[in-house]
Amino acid sequence: MRGLVVACVFATGCGFAGDARAIPTEEAVFRLGGASTPRPEAAGSLLPAAEVEQALRSVICWYEDASKARACLPPGETTFRALDSIAASGDRRFITPLVDMLWLDLGWERPVREALERVSGERYATAAEWYTAIQRDPPPLPEGYGEWKGRLLSLVDTRFLNLIPKEASGVPPERLVWGLGDTRTPTLESARTIRANEERYLAATDVVFGVRVNGDSHAYPERVLSWHGVAQDRAGGVDVVVFHCVPCGGAAAYRRTASDGKAYTFGVANLVAESRRLVFDTETLSLWDPVSGRAIAGPLAAKDVSLTALPTARTSWGEWKDRYPTGAVLALDTGFVRDYAEGAALRGEGGLERPQFPIASLDPRMPAKTRVIGVNLGGVWRAYPVDAIEQARLVQETVAGVTVVLVSAGPGKGVLAYDAQGTRFDRLGGSGAALEVSDRDGGRWFLDDERLLNSRNGRARPALPAAQFWWFAWAGAHPDTTVWKP
């Protein structure tokens, strides 16, 4: 299908959500957010709803059997005539659908862009800037927009028909952005693991995400996990799922049994909300946020279903292997052919100063790509800049009645967070498996990804559920988060 989801998309849809500045067209129909333009609710509609619906159906070749629409690609006269009619209408309800089409670009970039500029009276350089603009100042939507967007994305993968919410149930469809792929990203189901001391493909500096449950330690190398987005595993007798989000810059582990008592099976949705790549459950096709572990669209969002987070350590392979030489690590033989070299799956995102996908606004308290470790302390979300904690190595404070202690072996070696339960720690010593902290009474505490353990009396202090992400992703998932400052 003539480079259906590769060349065209990267040409028009992959700009950054920066400070988009509009260039007015010669004959402005209206201006997004312009002071002299009536608000959408005051201006009235230019076309009957039925005509808007018919135009939108024509432009994407609507069939009862959605799979037949692919036969209309590359787009032909029917699509281009419909775009001409849309351009001439001046009806603002077409703006958001046209931006969706511009992002997806299946060979219609030029006529879609021309129609969009004529209808809106604005001009932006990239589809990403268009998304940012309409998220900041939303134009009116046509009736049935959610179903239409599902039909549009079904030109890539028919499963999108059921993933895009047709009714209000959490994140609305206009906030969902296609993630440059389909829903067939292969997840890791009960993936083969090997013992850490038998592994031969990882370098000491490779990034891994460590999870320890009931004394059973598992490592998920980013170079493998980032290709698959989801790893479903069993650790310490508990079914766990690990979500990796390339645009978010991190991963988080959860118990698979959700707050409604059901265990779900997950896949990669390849839909993005605020530059967080979403996952979906195969049972209800609800969309989930990998950073918060909450269902955010679909049937389970209406029920406020969520997953229980597990402590997730982002560290180097050398550091993790030193601490858990007999722990389990993903084998390189996953059953899939991928370039599992370090950083290969991150090439489209790595090095970008801003989020990979459109965001309406960024929390200004830290640069967007600051890496943070986020925790929940007595109902208060809190973010700690990783670089600062790794430099300090030992940080302790009390928030909402919870005494938290954060420990790091040093730069690049990750951060662990524990509920100190009132114990005051003042020294850090040792390294690797011998890393320990001392309390003010001289007690020595050994640490792992699951707890602090007093060497004298066996008392334990549990690790807190925590994970590392880019600041923008953490703040987007937890907008009321507080921030620790050195």
Coordinates of C-alpha atoms in Angstrom, one line a residue:
M1 CA 0.0 0.0 0.0
R2 CA 2.7 2.4 -1.1
G3 CA 4.5 2.9 2.2
L4 CA 1.2 3.1 4.0
V5 CA 2.4 3.8 7.5
V6 CA 6.0 4.7 7.1
A7 CA 7.2 7.3 4.6
C8 CA 4.2 9.6 4.6
V9 CA 3.8 9.6 8.3
F10 CA 7.4 10.5 9.1
A11 CA 7.2 13.3 6.5
T12 CA 4.3 15.1 8.1
G13 CA 3.4 13.8 11.5
C14 CA 6.5 13.7 13.5
G15 CA 7.2 17.3 14.5
F16 CA 7.6 18.2 18.1
A17 CA 5.1 19.8 20.4
G18 CA 6.9 23.0 20.7
D19 CA 5.7 26.6 20.8
A20 CA 3.7 26.4 17.6
R21 CA 3.3 29.7 15.9
A22 CA 0.6 30.0 13.3
I23 CA 1.1 31.6 9.9
P24 CA -2.3 33.1 8.8
T25 CA -3.6 32.1 5.4
E26 CA -4.5 34.8 3.0
E27 CA -8.2 34.6 3.6
A28 CA -8.8 33.6 7.2
V29 CA -12.1 31.9 7.9
F30 CA -11.5 32.0 11.6
R31 CA -8.5 32.0 14.0
L32 CA -8.0 29.5 16.7
G33 CA -8.2 31.5 19.9
G34 CA -8.4 34.7 18.0
A35 CA -10.0 37.5 20.0
S36 CA -12.1 38.9 17.1
T37 CA -13.6 35.5 16.2
P38 CA -16.9 34.3 17.8
R39 CA -16.5 31.2 20.0
P40 CA -17.7 28.0 18.3
E41 CA -20.9 27.8 20.4
A42 CA -21.8 31.3 19.3
A43 CA -21.0 31.1 15.7
G44 CA -23.4 28.4 14.7
S45 CA -22.9 25.5 12.3
L46 CA -22.5 26.0 8.5
L47 CA -23.7 22.6 7.4
P48 CA -26.4 20.2 8.6
A49 CA -25.0 17.4 10.7
A50 CA -26.0 14.8 8.1
E51 CA -23.9 16.6 5.4
V52 CA -20.9 16.7 7.7
E53 CA -21.2 13.0 8.5
Q54 CA -21.5 12.2 4.8
A55 CA -18.4 14.2 3.8
L56 CA -16.4 12.5 6.6
R57 CA -17.6 9.1 5.5
S58 CA -16.7 9.8 1.9
V59 CA -13.2 11.1 2.7
I60 CA -12.2 7.7 4.2
C61 CA -14.2 5.3 2.1
W62 CA -16.7 4.1 4.7
Y63 CA -17.9 0.5 4.4
E64 CA -19.9 -1.6 6.7
D65 CA -17.0 -4.0 6.6
A66 CA -14.2 -1.7 7.6
S67 CA -11.5 -3.9 6.1
K68 CA -12.8 -3.1 2.6
A69 CA -11.8 0.5 2.9
R70 CA -8.2 -0.4 2.3
A71 CA -9.1 -1.0 -1.3
C72 CA -9.5 2.7 -1.6
L73 CA -5.9 3.3 -1.0
P74 CA -4.0 5.1 -2.4
P75 CA -6.7 7.8 -2.2
G76 CA -8.6 8.6 -5.4
E77 CA -11.1 11.0 -6.8
T78 CA -13.8 10.3 -4.2
T79 CA -11.5 11.3 -1.4
F80 CA -10.2 14.4 -3.2
R81 CA -13.7 15.6 -4.1
A82 CA -14.8 15.2 -0.5
L83 CA -11.8 17.2 0.6
D84 CA -12.7 19.9 -1.9
S85 CA -16.2 20.1 -0.4
I86 CA -14.9 20.2 3.1
A87 CA -12.4 23.0 2.2
A88 CA -15.2 25.1 0.6
S89 CA -17.6 24.6 3.6
G90 CA -15.7 26.6 6.2
D91 CA -17.3 24.4 8.8
R92 CA -15.1 24.2 11.9
R93 CA -16.3 20.7 12.8
F94 CA -13.9 19.4 10.2
I95 CA -10.8 20.8 11.8
T96 CA -10.0 17.9 14.2
P97 CA -10.7 15.1 11.7
L98 CA -8.5 16.9 9.2
V99 CA -5.7 17.1 11.7
D100 CA -6.1 13.3 12.3
M101 CA -5.8 12.7 8.6
L102 CA -2.7 15.0 8.3
W103 CA -1.0 13.0 11.1
L104 CA -1.9 9.6 9.5
D105 CA -1.1 10.8 5.9
L106 CA -1.9 7.9 3.6
G107 CA -1.1 9.9 0.4
W108 CA -3.5 12.8 0.9
E109 CA -1.1 15.2 2.7
R110 CA -1.4 18.1 0.3
P111 CA -5.2 18.3 -0.2
V112 CA -5.7 17.7 3.5
R113 CA -3.4 20.5 4.5
E114 CA -5.0 22.8 2.0
A115 CA -8.5 22.0 3.3
L116 CA -7.3 22.4 6.9
E117 CA -5.8 25.8 6.2
R118 CA -8.9 27.0 4.3
V119 CA -11.3 25.9 7.0
S120 CA -9.3 27.1 9.9
G121 CA -7.5 30.2 8.6
E122 CA -4.3 29.0 10.2
R123 CA -1.1 27.3 9.0
Y124 CA 1.3 25.2 11.1
A125 CA 4.4 23.5 9.9
T126 CA 3.7 20.0 11.2
A127 CA 0.8 17.8 12.2
A128 CA 2.2 17.8 15.7
E129 CA 1.9 21.6 15.9
W130 CA -1.7 21.3 14.7
Y131 CA -2.5 18.8 17.4
T132 CA -1.0 21.1 20.0
A133 CA -3.0 24.0 18.8
I134 CA -6.4 22.2 18.8
Q135 CA -5.7 20.7 22.2
R136 CA -5.0 24.1 23.6
D137 CA -8.1 25.7 21.9
P138 CA -10.4 22.9 20.9
P139 CA -12.7 23.4 17.9
P140 CA -16.2 21.9 17.9
L141 CA -16.4 18.2 17.0
P142 CA -18.8 16.5 14.5
E143 CA -21.3 14.0 15.8
G144 CA -20.0 10.5 15.9
Y145 CA -16.4 11.7 15.8
G146 CA -15.1 8.8 18.0
E147 CA -16.5 6.2 15.6
W148 CA -15.2 8.1 12.6
K149 CA -11.7 8.2 14.1
G150 CA -11.8 4.5 14.7
R151 CA -12.7 4.1 11.0
L152 CA -9.8 6.3 10.0
L153 CA -7.2 4.4 12.0
S154 CA -8.7 1.1 10.8
L155 CA -7.0 1.8 7.5
V156 CA -3.9 0.8 9.4
D157 CA -5.3 -1.8 11.7
T158 CA -9.0 -2.8 12.1
R159 CA -8.6 -3.3 15.8
F160 CA -8.5 0.5 16.2
L161 CA -12.3 0.4 15.5
N162 CA -12.9 -0.9 19.0
L163 CA -10.0 0.8 20.8
I164 CA -11.1 4.4 20.1
P165 CA -13.9 5.2 22.5
K166 CA -17.1 6.1 20.8
E167 CA -18.6 7.7 23.9
A168 CA -17.1 9.7 26.8
S169 CA -15.4 7.2 29.1
G170 CA -12.2 8.8 30.3
V171 CA -9.7 10.3 27.8
P172 CA -11.8 11.5 24.9
P173 CA -10.9 10.4 21.3
E174 CA -9.7 13.8 20.2
R175 CA -6.9 13.5 22.8
L176 CA -5.6 10.2 21.3
V177 CA -2.9 10.3 18.7
W178 CA -1.9 7.4 16.5
G179 CA 1.5 6.1 17.7
L180 CA 3.1 5.2 14.3
G181 CA 2.3 1.5 14.3
D182 CA -0.5 -1.0 14.6
T183 CA -1.8 -3.1 17.5
R184 CA 0.2 -6.2 16.5
T185 CA 3.4 -5.2 18.3
P186 CA 4.4 -8.6 19.8
T187 CA 4.3 -8.7 23.5
L188 CA 6.4 -11.0 25.6
E189 CA 4.2 -13.7 27.1
S190 CA 5.9 -15.9 29.7
A191 CA 9.2 -15.0 28.0
R192 CA 12.1 -17.4 28.4
T193 CA 14.6 -16.3 31.1
I194 CA 18.0 -17.4 32.1
R195 CA 20.1 -17.0 35.2
A196 CA 22.1 -13.8 35.4
N197 CA 25.4 -15.6 35.8
E198 CA 24.6 -17.6 32.6
E199 CA 23.9 -14.5 30.5
R200 CA 26.3 -13.6 27.7
Y201 CA 24.7 -10.8 25.6
L202 CA 24.5 -7.8 27.9
A203 CA 27.1 -5.2 28.6
A204 CA 27.7 -3.9 32.1
T205 CA 26.3 -0.5 31.2
D206 CA 23.1 -1.7 29.5
V207 CA 19.9 -0.4 31.2
V208 CA 17.7 -3.0 32.9
F209 CA 14.5 -2.7 34.9
G210 CA 14.6 -4.8 38.1
V211 CA 11.6 -6.3 39.9
R212 CA 11.8 -8.4 43.1
V213 CA 8.8 -10.2 44.5
N214 CA 8.9 -12.5 47.5
G215 CA 12.6 -12.8 47.1
D216 CA 12.5 -13.7 43.4
S217 CA 14.5 -11.1 41.3
H218 CA 13.8 -10.6 37.6
A219 CA 15.6 -8.2 35.2
Y220 CA 14.1 -6.8 32.0
P221 CA 16.8 -5.3 29.7
E222 CA 15.6 -2.2 28.0
R223 CA 17.2 -3.3 24.7
V224 CA 14.7 -6.2 24.6
L225 CA 11.7 -4.8 26.4
S226 CA 11.5 -1.6 24.4
W227 CA 10.7 -3.6 21.2
H228 CA 7.7 -5.3 22.8
G229 CA 6.2 -2.7 25.2
V230 CA 4.7 -5.4 27.5
A231 CA 6.2 -8.3 29.3
Q232 CA 3.9 -10.7 31.2
D233 CA 5.8 -12.8 33.7
R234 CA 5.5 -14.6 37.0
A235 CA 7.8 -13.6 39.9
G236 CA 7.7 -15.0 43.4
G237 CA 4.5 -16.8 42.7
V238 CA 2.8 -13.5 41.5
D239 CA 1.6 -12.8 38.0
V240 CA 3.2 -9.5 37.0
V241 CA 3.2 -7.2 33.9
V242 CA 5.9 -4.8 33.0
F243 CA 5.0 -1.8 30.7
H244 CA 7.7 -0.1 28.8
C245 CA 6.9 3.3 27.3
V246 CA 9.5 4.5 24.8
P247 CA 8.2 8.1 24.6
C248 CA 7.9 8.2 28.5
G249 CA 11.5 7.2 29.0
G250 CA 10.9 4.3 31.4
A251 CA 9.0 1.3 32.6
A252 CA 6.8 0.2 35.5
A253 CA 5.8 -3.2 36.9
Y254 CA 2.4 -4.0 38.3
R255 CA 0.5 -7.0 39.6
R256 CA -1.7 -8.3 36.8
T257 CA -4.7 -8.8 39.1
A258 CA -6.5 -5.4 39.0
S259 CA -8.5 -3.6 41.6
D260 CA -11.7 -5.3 40.3
G261 CA -10.2 -8.7 41.2
K262 CA -9.6 -9.8 37.6
A263 CA -6.3 -10.6 35.9
Y264 CA -6.0 -9.0 32.4
T265 CA -3.9 -9.7 29.4
F266 CA -2.3 -6.7 27.8
G267 CA -1.1 -5.5 24.4
V268 CA 0.4 -2.4 22.9
A269 CA -2.3 -0.1 21.7
N270 CA 0.0 2.2 19.6
L271 CA -2.2 5.1 20.6
V272 CA -0.6 7.9 22.5
A273 CA -2.1 10.3 25.0
E274 CA 0.0 13.3 26.0
S275 CA 3.1 11.5 24.6
R276 CA 2.4 8.4 26.8
R277 CA 2.1 5.3 24.7
L278 CA -1.0 3.4 25.9
V279 CA -1.6 -0.3 26.4
F280 CA -4.9 -2.2 26.2
D281 CA -6.4 -5.3 27.7
T282 CA -7.6 -7.9 25.4
E283 CA -10.7 -8.8 27.5
T284 CA -12.5 -5.4 27.4
L285 CA -10.3 -3.4 24.9
S286 CA -10.0 -0.6 27.5
L287 CA -7.0 1.7 27.2
W288 CA -4.5 1.9 30.1
D289 CA -1.8 4.4 31.1
P290 CA 1.5 2.7 31.6
V291 CA 2.7 5.4 34.0
S292 CA -0.2 5.4 36.4
G293 CA -1.4 1.9 35.9
R294 CA -5.0 3.1 35.5
A295 CA -7.6 2.3 32.8
I296 CA -8.2 5.7 31.2
A297 CA -10.6 5.0 28.3
G298 CA -13.2 2.3 27.6
P299 CA -15.4 0.1 29.9
L300 CA -12.8 -0.2 32.7
A301 CA -12.2 3.5 32.9
A302 CA -15.8 4.1 33.7
K303 CA -15.3 1.7 36.7
D304 CA -12.0 3.4 37.7
V305 CA -10.1 0.1 37.5
S306 CA -6.4 0.2 38.2
L307 CA -3.3 -2.0 38.8
T308 CA -1.2 -2.3 41.9
A309 CA 2.3 -0.9 41.3
L310 CA 5.5 -2.8 42.3
P311 CA 8.9 -1.3 43.1
T312 CA 10.7 -1.0 39.7
A313 CA 14.4 -0.3 39.7
R314 CA 16.0 1.3 36.7
T315 CA 19.7 0.5 36.9
S316 CA 22.7 -0.9 34.9
W317 CA 23.1 -4.6 34.1
G318 CA 26.4 -4.7 35.9
E319 CA 25.0 -3.2 39.1
W320 CA 21.9 -5.5 39.0
K321 CA 23.9 -8.7 38.2
D322 CA 26.3 -7.9 41.1
R323 CA 23.4 -7.9 43.5
Y324 CA 21.4 -10.8 42.1
P325 CA 23.8 -13.2 40.3
T326 CA 21.3 -16.0 40.4
G327 CA 18.3 -13.8 39.4
A328 CA 16.4 -14.3 36.2
V329 CA 16.9 -12.1 33.1
L330 CA 15.2 -12.2 29.8
A331 CA 16.9 -14.4 27.3
L332 CA 17.9 -12.9 23.9
D333 CA 16.0 -15.7 22.2
T334 CA 12.5 -14.2 22.4
G335 CA 11.1 -15.9 19.4
F336 CA 11.0 -12.7 17.4
V337 CA 13.5 -11.2 15.0
R338 CA 14.5 -7.7 16.2
D339 CA 17.7 -5.6 16.4
Y340 CA 18.2 -6.1 20.1
A341 CA 21.4 -3.9 20.2
E342 CA 21.4 -1.4 23.1
G343 CA 19.5 1.7 22.1
A344 CA 18.3 0.3 18.7
A345 CA 14.6 0.6 19.6
L346 CA 15.0 4.1 21.0
R347 CA 16.5 5.7 17.9
G348 CA 13.4 7.6 17.0
E349 CA 13.1 9.1 20.5
G350 CA 16.6 9.3 21.9
G351 CA 18.2 12.6 22.0
L352 CA 15.0 14.7 21.5
E353 CA 14.8 17.6 23.8
R354 CA 11.1 17.6 23.8
P355 CA 8.4 14.9 24.0
Q356 CA 8.1 12.7 20.9
F357 CA 4.4 13.3 20.5
P358 CA 2.1 16.3 20.9
I359 CA 1.3 17.7 24.3
A360 CA -1.0 20.6 25.0
S361 CA 1.1 22.0 27.8
L362 CA 4.2 21.1 29.8
D363 CA 4.6 21.4 33.6
P364 CA 7.3 24.1 33.9
R365 CA 8.7 23.0 37.2
M366 CA 11.4 20.9 35.5
P367 CA 12.6 20.5 32.0
A368 CA 10.4 17.9 30.2
K369 CA 13.2 15.4 29.7
T370 CA 14.4 15.4 33.4
R371 CA 14.4 11.8 34.6
V372 CA 12.5 11.4 37.9
I373 CA 11.6 8.7 40.2
G374 CA 8.0 8.9 41.3
V375 CA 6.4 7.5 44.4
N376 CA 3.1 7.8 46.3
L377 CA 3.6 8.9 49.9
G378 CA 0.4 8.7 52.0
G379 CA -1.7 9.7 49.1
V380 CA 0.7 12.4 47.9
W381 CA 2.4 11.9 44.6
R382 CA 6.0 13.0 44.7
A383 CA 8.8 13.3 42.1
Y384 CA 12.5 13.2 42.8
P385 CA 15.1 14.2 40.1
V386 CA 17.2 11.1 39.6
D387 CA 20.5 12.9 38.9
A388 CA 20.2 14.8 42.2
I389 CA 19.4 11.7 44.2
E390 CA 22.3 9.7 42.6
Q391 CA 24.7 12.5 43.5
A392 CA 23.4 12.8 47.1
R393 CA 23.2 9.0 47.4
L394 CA 21.1 9.2 50.6
V395 CA 18.1 11.4 50.9
Q396 CA 15.4 11.2 53.6
E397 CA 12.3 13.2 54.3
T398 CA 8.8 12.9 55.7
V399 CA 5.8 13.6 53.5
A400 CA 2.1 13.1 54.5
G401 CA 3.3 11.2 57.6
V402 CA 5.5 8.8 55.6
T403 CA 9.2 8.8 56.2
V404 CA 10.8 8.0 52.9
V405 CA 14.5 7.2 52.4
L406 CA 16.0 7.1 48.9
V407 CA 19.2 5.3 48.3
S408 CA 21.6 5.2 45.3
A409 CA 24.9 3.5 44.7
G410 CA 25.9 6.5 42.6
P411 CA 25.5 8.1 39.1
G412 CA 24.0 5.7 36.6
K413 CA 23.2 3.0 39.2
G414 CA 19.6 3.9 39.9
V415 CA 17.6 4.9 42.9
L416 CA 15.6 2.8 45.4
A417 CA 12.9 4.2 47.7
Y418 CA 11.9 2.7 51.0
D419 CA 9.3 3.4 53.7
A420 CA 11.6 4.0 56.7
Q421 CA 8.7 3.8 59.1
G422 CA 10.3 6.5 61.3
T423 CA 13.8 5.1 61.3
R424 CA 16.4 7.8 60.6
F425 CA 19.3 6.8 58.4
D426 CA 22.5 8.8 58.1
R427 CA 25.2 6.8 56.4
L428 CA 25.6 4.8 53.2
G429 CA 28.4 2.2 52.8
G430 CA 29.5 -0.7 50.7
S431 CA 28.7 -1.4 47.0
G432 CA 26.8 -3.8 44.9
A433 CA 25.5 -6.8 46.9
A434 CA 27.2 -5.4 50.0
L435 CA 25.5 -1.9 49.8
E436 CA 24.1 -1.0 53.2
V437 CA 22.8 2.0 55.2
S438 CA 23.3 2.8 58.9
D439 CA 20.7 4.3 61.2
R440 CA 21.4 6.8 64.0
D441 CA 21.6 4.0 66.6
G442 CA 24.4 2.3 64.7
G443 CA 22.2 -0.4 63.2
R444 CA 23.3 -1.7 59.8
W445 CA 20.7 -2.4 57.2
F446 CA 21.3 -4.4 54.0
L447 CA 19.1 -3.5 51.0
D448 CA 17.6 -5.0 47.9
D449 CA 14.8 -4.1 45.5
E450 CA 12.2 -5.3 48.0
R451 CA 13.2 -4.2 51.5
L452 CA 15.8 -2.9 53.9
L453 CA 16.8 -5.6 56.4
N454 CA 18.4 -4.9 59.8
S455 CA 21.4 -7.2 60.2
R456 CA 21.1 -7.3 64.0
N457 CA 17.4 -8.1 64.6
G458 CA 15.9 -8.9 61.2
R459 CA 13.5 -6.0 61.2
A460 CA 12.5 -4.9 57.7
R461 CA 11.5 -1.7 55.9
P462 CA 9.6 -2.3 52.7
A463 CA 10.5 -0.8 49.3
L464 CA 7.9 1.7 48.0
P465 CA 6.3 1.2 44.7
A466 CA 8.3 3.5 42.5
A467 CA 9.4 3.9 38.9
Q468 CA 11.5 6.2 36.7
F469 CA 10.1 8.2 33.8
W470 CA 10.7 11.5 32.1
W471 CA 9.2 14.4 34.1
F472 CA 6.6 15.3 31.5
A473 CA 5.2 11.8 31.5
W474 CA 5.1 11.5 35.3
A475 CA 3.5 15.0 35.7
G476 CA 1.0 14.2 32.9
A477 CA -0.1 11.1 34.6
H478 CA -0.1 12.7 38.1
P479 CA -0.8 16.5 37.5
D480 CA -1.1 17.1 41.2
T481 CA 2.4 15.7 41.9
T482 CA 4.7 17.5 44.3
V483 CA 8.4 17.9 43.7
W484 CA 11.4 17.4 45.9
K485 CA 14.1 20.0 45.6
P486 CA 17.7 19.6 46.8

